[in-house]
mmCIF file of C-alpha atoms in Angstrom:
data_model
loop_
_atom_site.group_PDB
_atom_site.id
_atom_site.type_symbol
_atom_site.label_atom_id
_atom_site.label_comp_id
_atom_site.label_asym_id
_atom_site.label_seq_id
_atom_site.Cartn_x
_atom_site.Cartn_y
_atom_site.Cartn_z
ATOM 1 C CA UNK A 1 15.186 88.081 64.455
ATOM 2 C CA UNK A 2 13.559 91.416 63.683
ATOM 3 C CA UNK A 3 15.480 95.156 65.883
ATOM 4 C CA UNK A 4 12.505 97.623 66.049
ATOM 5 C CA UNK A 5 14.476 101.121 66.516
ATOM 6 C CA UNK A 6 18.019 101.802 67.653
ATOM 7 C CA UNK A 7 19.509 100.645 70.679
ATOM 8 C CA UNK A 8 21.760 103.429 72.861
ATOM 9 C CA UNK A 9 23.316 103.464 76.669
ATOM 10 C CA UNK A 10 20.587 105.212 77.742
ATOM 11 C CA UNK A 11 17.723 103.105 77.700
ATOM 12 C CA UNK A 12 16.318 99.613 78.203
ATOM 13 C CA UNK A 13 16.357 96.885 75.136
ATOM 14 C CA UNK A 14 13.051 95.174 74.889
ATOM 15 C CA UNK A 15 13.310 91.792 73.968
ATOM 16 C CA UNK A 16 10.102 89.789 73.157
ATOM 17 C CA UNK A 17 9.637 86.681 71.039
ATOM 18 C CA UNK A 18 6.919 87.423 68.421
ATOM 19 C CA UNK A 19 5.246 90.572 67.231
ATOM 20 C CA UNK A 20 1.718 89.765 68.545
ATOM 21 C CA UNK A 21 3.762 89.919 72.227
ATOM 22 C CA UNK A 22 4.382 93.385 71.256
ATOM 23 C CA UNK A 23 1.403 95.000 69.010
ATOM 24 C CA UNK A 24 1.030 97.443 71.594
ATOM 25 C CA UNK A 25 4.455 98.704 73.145
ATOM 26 C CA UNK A 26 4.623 101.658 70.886
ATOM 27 C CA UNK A 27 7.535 102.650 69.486
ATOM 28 C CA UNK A 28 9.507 104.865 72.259
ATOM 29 C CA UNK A 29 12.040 102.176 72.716
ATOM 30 C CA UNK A 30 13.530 99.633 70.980
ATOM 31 C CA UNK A 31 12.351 96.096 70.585
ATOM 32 C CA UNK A 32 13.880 92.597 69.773
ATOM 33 C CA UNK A 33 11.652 90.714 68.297
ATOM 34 C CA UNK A 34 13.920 86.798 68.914
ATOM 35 C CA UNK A 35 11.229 84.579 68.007
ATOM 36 C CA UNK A 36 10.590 81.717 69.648
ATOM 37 C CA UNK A 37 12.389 79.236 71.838
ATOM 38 C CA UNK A 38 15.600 79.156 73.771
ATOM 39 C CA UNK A 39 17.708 78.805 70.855
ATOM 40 C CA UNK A 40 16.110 81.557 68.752
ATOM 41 C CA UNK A 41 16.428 83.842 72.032
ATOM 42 C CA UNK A 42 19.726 83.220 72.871
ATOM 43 C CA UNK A 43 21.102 83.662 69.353
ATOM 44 C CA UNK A 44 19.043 87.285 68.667
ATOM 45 C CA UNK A 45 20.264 88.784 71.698
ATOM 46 C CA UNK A 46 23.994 87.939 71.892
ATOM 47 C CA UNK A 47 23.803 88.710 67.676
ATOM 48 C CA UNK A 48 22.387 92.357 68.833
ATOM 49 C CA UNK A 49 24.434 92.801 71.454
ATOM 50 C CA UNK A 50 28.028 91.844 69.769
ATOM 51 C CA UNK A 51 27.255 94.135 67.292
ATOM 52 C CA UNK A 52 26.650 97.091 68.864
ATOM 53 C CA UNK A 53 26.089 99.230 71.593
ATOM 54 C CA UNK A 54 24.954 98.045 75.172
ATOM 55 C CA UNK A 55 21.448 98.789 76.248
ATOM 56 C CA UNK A 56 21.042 100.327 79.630
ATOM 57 C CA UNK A 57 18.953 96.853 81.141
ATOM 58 C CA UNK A 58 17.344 94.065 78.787
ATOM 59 C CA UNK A 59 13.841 93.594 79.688
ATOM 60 C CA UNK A 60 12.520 90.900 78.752
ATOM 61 C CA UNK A 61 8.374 91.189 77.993
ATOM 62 C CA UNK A 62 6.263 88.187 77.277
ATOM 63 C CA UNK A 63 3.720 85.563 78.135
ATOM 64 C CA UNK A 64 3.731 82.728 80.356
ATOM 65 C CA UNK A 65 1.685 79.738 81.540
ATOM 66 C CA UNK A 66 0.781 78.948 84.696
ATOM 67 C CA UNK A 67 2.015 76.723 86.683
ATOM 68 C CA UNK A 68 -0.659 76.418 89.678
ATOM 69 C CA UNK A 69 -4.303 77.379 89.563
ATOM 70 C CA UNK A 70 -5.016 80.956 90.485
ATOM 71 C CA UNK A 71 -2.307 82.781 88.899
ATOM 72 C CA UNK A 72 -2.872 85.957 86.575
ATOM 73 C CA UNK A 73 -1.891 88.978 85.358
ATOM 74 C CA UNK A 74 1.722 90.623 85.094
ATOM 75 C CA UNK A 75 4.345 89.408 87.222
ATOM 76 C CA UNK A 76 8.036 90.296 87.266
ATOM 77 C CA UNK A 77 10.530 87.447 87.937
ATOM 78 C CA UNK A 78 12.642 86.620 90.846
ATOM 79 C CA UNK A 79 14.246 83.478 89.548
ATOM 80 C CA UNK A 80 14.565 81.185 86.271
ATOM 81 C CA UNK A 81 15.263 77.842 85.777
ATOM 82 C CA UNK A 82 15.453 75.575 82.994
ATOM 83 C CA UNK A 83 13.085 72.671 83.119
ATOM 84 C CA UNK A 84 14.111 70.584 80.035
ATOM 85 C CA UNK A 85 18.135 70.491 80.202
ATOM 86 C CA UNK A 86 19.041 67.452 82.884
ATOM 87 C CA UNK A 87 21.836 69.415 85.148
ATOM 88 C CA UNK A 88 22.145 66.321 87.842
ATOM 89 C CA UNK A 89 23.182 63.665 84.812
ATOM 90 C CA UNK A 90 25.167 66.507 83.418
ATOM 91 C CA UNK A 91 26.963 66.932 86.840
ATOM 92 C CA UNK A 92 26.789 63.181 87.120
ATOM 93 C CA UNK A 93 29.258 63.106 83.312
ATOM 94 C CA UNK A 94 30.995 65.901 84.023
ATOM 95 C CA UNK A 95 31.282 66.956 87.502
ATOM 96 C CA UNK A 96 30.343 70.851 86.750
ATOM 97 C CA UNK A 97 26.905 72.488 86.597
ATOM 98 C CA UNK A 98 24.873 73.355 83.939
ATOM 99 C CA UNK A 99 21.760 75.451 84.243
ATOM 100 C CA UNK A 100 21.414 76.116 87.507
ATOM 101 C CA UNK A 101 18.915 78.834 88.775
ATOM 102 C CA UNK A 102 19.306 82.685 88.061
ATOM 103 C CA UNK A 103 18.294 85.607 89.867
ATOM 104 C CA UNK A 104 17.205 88.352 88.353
ATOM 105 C CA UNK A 105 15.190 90.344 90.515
ATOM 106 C CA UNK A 106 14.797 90.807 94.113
ATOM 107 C CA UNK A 107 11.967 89.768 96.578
ATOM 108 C CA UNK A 108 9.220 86.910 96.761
ATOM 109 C CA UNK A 109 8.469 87.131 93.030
ATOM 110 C CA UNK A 110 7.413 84.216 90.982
ATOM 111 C CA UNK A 111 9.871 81.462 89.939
ATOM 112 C CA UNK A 112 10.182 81.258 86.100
ATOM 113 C CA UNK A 113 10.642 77.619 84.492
ATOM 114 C CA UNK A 114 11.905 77.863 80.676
ATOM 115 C CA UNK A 115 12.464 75.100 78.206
ATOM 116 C CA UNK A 116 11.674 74.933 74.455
ATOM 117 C CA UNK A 117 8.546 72.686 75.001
ATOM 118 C CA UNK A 118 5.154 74.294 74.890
ATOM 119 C CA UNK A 119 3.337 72.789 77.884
ATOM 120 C CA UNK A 120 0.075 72.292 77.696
ATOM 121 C CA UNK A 121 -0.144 68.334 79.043
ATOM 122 C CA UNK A 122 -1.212 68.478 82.644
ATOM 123 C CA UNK A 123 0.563 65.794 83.731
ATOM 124 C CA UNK A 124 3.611 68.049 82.769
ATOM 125 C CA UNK A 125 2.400 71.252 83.848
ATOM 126 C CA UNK A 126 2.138 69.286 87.576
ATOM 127 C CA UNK A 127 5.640 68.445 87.957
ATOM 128 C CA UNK A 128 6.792 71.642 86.657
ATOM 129 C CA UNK A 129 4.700 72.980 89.700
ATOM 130 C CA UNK A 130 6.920 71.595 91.708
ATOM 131 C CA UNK A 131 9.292 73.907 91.291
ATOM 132 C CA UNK A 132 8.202 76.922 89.633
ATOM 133 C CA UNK A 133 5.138 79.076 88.837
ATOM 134 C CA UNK A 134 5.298 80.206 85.658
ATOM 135 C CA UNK A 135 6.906 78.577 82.482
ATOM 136 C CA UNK A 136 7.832 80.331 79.327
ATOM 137 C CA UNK A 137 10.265 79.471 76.029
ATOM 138 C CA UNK A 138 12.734 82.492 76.121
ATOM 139 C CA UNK A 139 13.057 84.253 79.551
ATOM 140 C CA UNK A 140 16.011 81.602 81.078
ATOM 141 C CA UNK A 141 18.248 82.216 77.777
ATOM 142 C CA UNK A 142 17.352 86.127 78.010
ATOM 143 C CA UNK A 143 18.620 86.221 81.068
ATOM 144 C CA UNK A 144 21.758 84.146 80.304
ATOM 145 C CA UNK A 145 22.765 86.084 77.695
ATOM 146 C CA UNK A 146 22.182 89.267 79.498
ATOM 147 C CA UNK A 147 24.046 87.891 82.605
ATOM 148 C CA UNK A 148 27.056 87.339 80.511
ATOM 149 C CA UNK A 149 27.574 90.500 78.993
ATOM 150 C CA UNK A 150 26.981 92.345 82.388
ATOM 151 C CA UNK A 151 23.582 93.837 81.484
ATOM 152 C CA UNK A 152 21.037 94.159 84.321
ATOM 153 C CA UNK A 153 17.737 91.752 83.444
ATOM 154 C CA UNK A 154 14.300 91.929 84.229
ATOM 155 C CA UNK A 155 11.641 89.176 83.002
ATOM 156 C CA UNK A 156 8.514 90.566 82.837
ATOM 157 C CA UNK A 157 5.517 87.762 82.219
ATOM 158 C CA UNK A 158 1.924 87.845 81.282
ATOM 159 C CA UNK A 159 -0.484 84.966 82.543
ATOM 160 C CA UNK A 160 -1.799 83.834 78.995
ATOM 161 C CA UNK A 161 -2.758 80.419 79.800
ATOM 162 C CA UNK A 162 -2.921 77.552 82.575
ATOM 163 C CA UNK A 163 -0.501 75.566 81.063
ATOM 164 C CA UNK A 164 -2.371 72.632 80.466
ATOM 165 C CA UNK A 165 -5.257 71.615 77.876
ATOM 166 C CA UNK A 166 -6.011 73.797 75.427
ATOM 167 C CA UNK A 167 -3.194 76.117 75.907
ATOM 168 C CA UNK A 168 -2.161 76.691 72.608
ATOM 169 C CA UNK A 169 -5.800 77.725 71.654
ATOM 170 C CA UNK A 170 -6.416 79.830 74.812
ATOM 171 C CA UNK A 171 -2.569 81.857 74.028
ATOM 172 C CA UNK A 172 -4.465 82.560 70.199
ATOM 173 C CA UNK A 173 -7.220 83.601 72.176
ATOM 174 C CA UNK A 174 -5.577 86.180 75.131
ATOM 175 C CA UNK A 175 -2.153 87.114 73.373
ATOM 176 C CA UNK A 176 -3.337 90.601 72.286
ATOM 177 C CA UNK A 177 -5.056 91.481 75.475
ATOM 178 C CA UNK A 178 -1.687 89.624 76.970
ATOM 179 C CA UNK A 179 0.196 92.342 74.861
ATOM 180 C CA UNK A 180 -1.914 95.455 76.262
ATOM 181 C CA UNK A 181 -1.015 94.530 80.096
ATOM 182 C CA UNK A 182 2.465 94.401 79.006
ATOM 183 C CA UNK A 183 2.237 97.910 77.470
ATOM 184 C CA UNK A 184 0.594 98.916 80.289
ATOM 185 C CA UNK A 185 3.652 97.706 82.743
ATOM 186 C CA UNK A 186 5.750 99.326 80.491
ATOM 187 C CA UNK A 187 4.245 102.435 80.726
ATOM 188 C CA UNK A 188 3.895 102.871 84.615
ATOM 189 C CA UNK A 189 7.963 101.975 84.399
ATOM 190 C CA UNK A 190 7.391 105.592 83.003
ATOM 191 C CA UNK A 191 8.985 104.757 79.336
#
């Protein structure tokens, strides 16, 4: 967990998972650097945010796989799920939910699907499909955390990859161009 600048009321708390993510955000607001995973996530923001002022929104910034052929570029979320906690044998034990859906944003935008496993079996990548269209390792955990201290959210995602083979090699290959289009959202938020 690496905070990039100083966080105040008045503007938005990046939070991205590893530096290559943001190599090209600039330095006009501050930045979370998490690392990666749900865990790693999870514990960075809630760490930053107990100790400290409130942001103004968290945005979350990153890249994501794709779920279904055709999908590119920057996309902001509409809703995140978790794809590797079971909630139905959860609610089967216990009779209360766990991980169910969030919204955090308004519209037809993408569904995001998070878990802590880099997917890049297709076989995997197919049933995700089913119910989401992008999949990512921080953004459902962001947007907990951010949820439960009353922060507006926004997951912003970067197609990096197609979620299937070769993923990991193609992410090496398109993270800093990933990172520009990022930047580039950023900037026509006008910060």
């Amino acid at each position: 967990m690496r905070l990039l600048g100083t966080i105040s009321a008045d503007r938005p708390l990046l939070v991205v998972a590893v530096r290559e993510e943001a190599a090209h955000l600039g330095g006009h607001l501050p930045v979370l650097l998490t690392g990666i995973g749900k865990v790693n996530a999870a514990a960075a923001l809630a760490t930053v945010l107990a100790g400290g002022p409130h942001p103004s929104e968290i945005v979350n910034l990153g890249t994501a796989g794709a779920l279904r052929p055709g999908w590119e570029g920057t996309h902001t979320v509409t809703q995140v799920i978790q794809h590797d906690i079971d909630t139905p044998a959860l609610f089967a034990l216990t009779g209360r939910t766990y991980g169910a859906p969030l919204v955090v944003g308004k519209g037809d935008g993408p569904v995001l699907a998070t878990g802590d496993l880099f997917v890049s079996d297709p076989a995997a990548r197919d049933r995700l499909a089913e119910h989401a269209d992008l999949v990512d390792m921080e953004g459902y955990a962001v947007a907990t955390v951010a949820h439960r201290a009353g922060l507006p959210v926004r997951l912003v995602k970067h197609v990096s990859d197609e979620a299937g083979d070769g993923a990991g090699h193609t992410w090496r290959e398109t993270v800093d161009d990933c990172a520009r289009h990022l930047a580039d959202w950023l900037h026509s938020q006008g910060w």
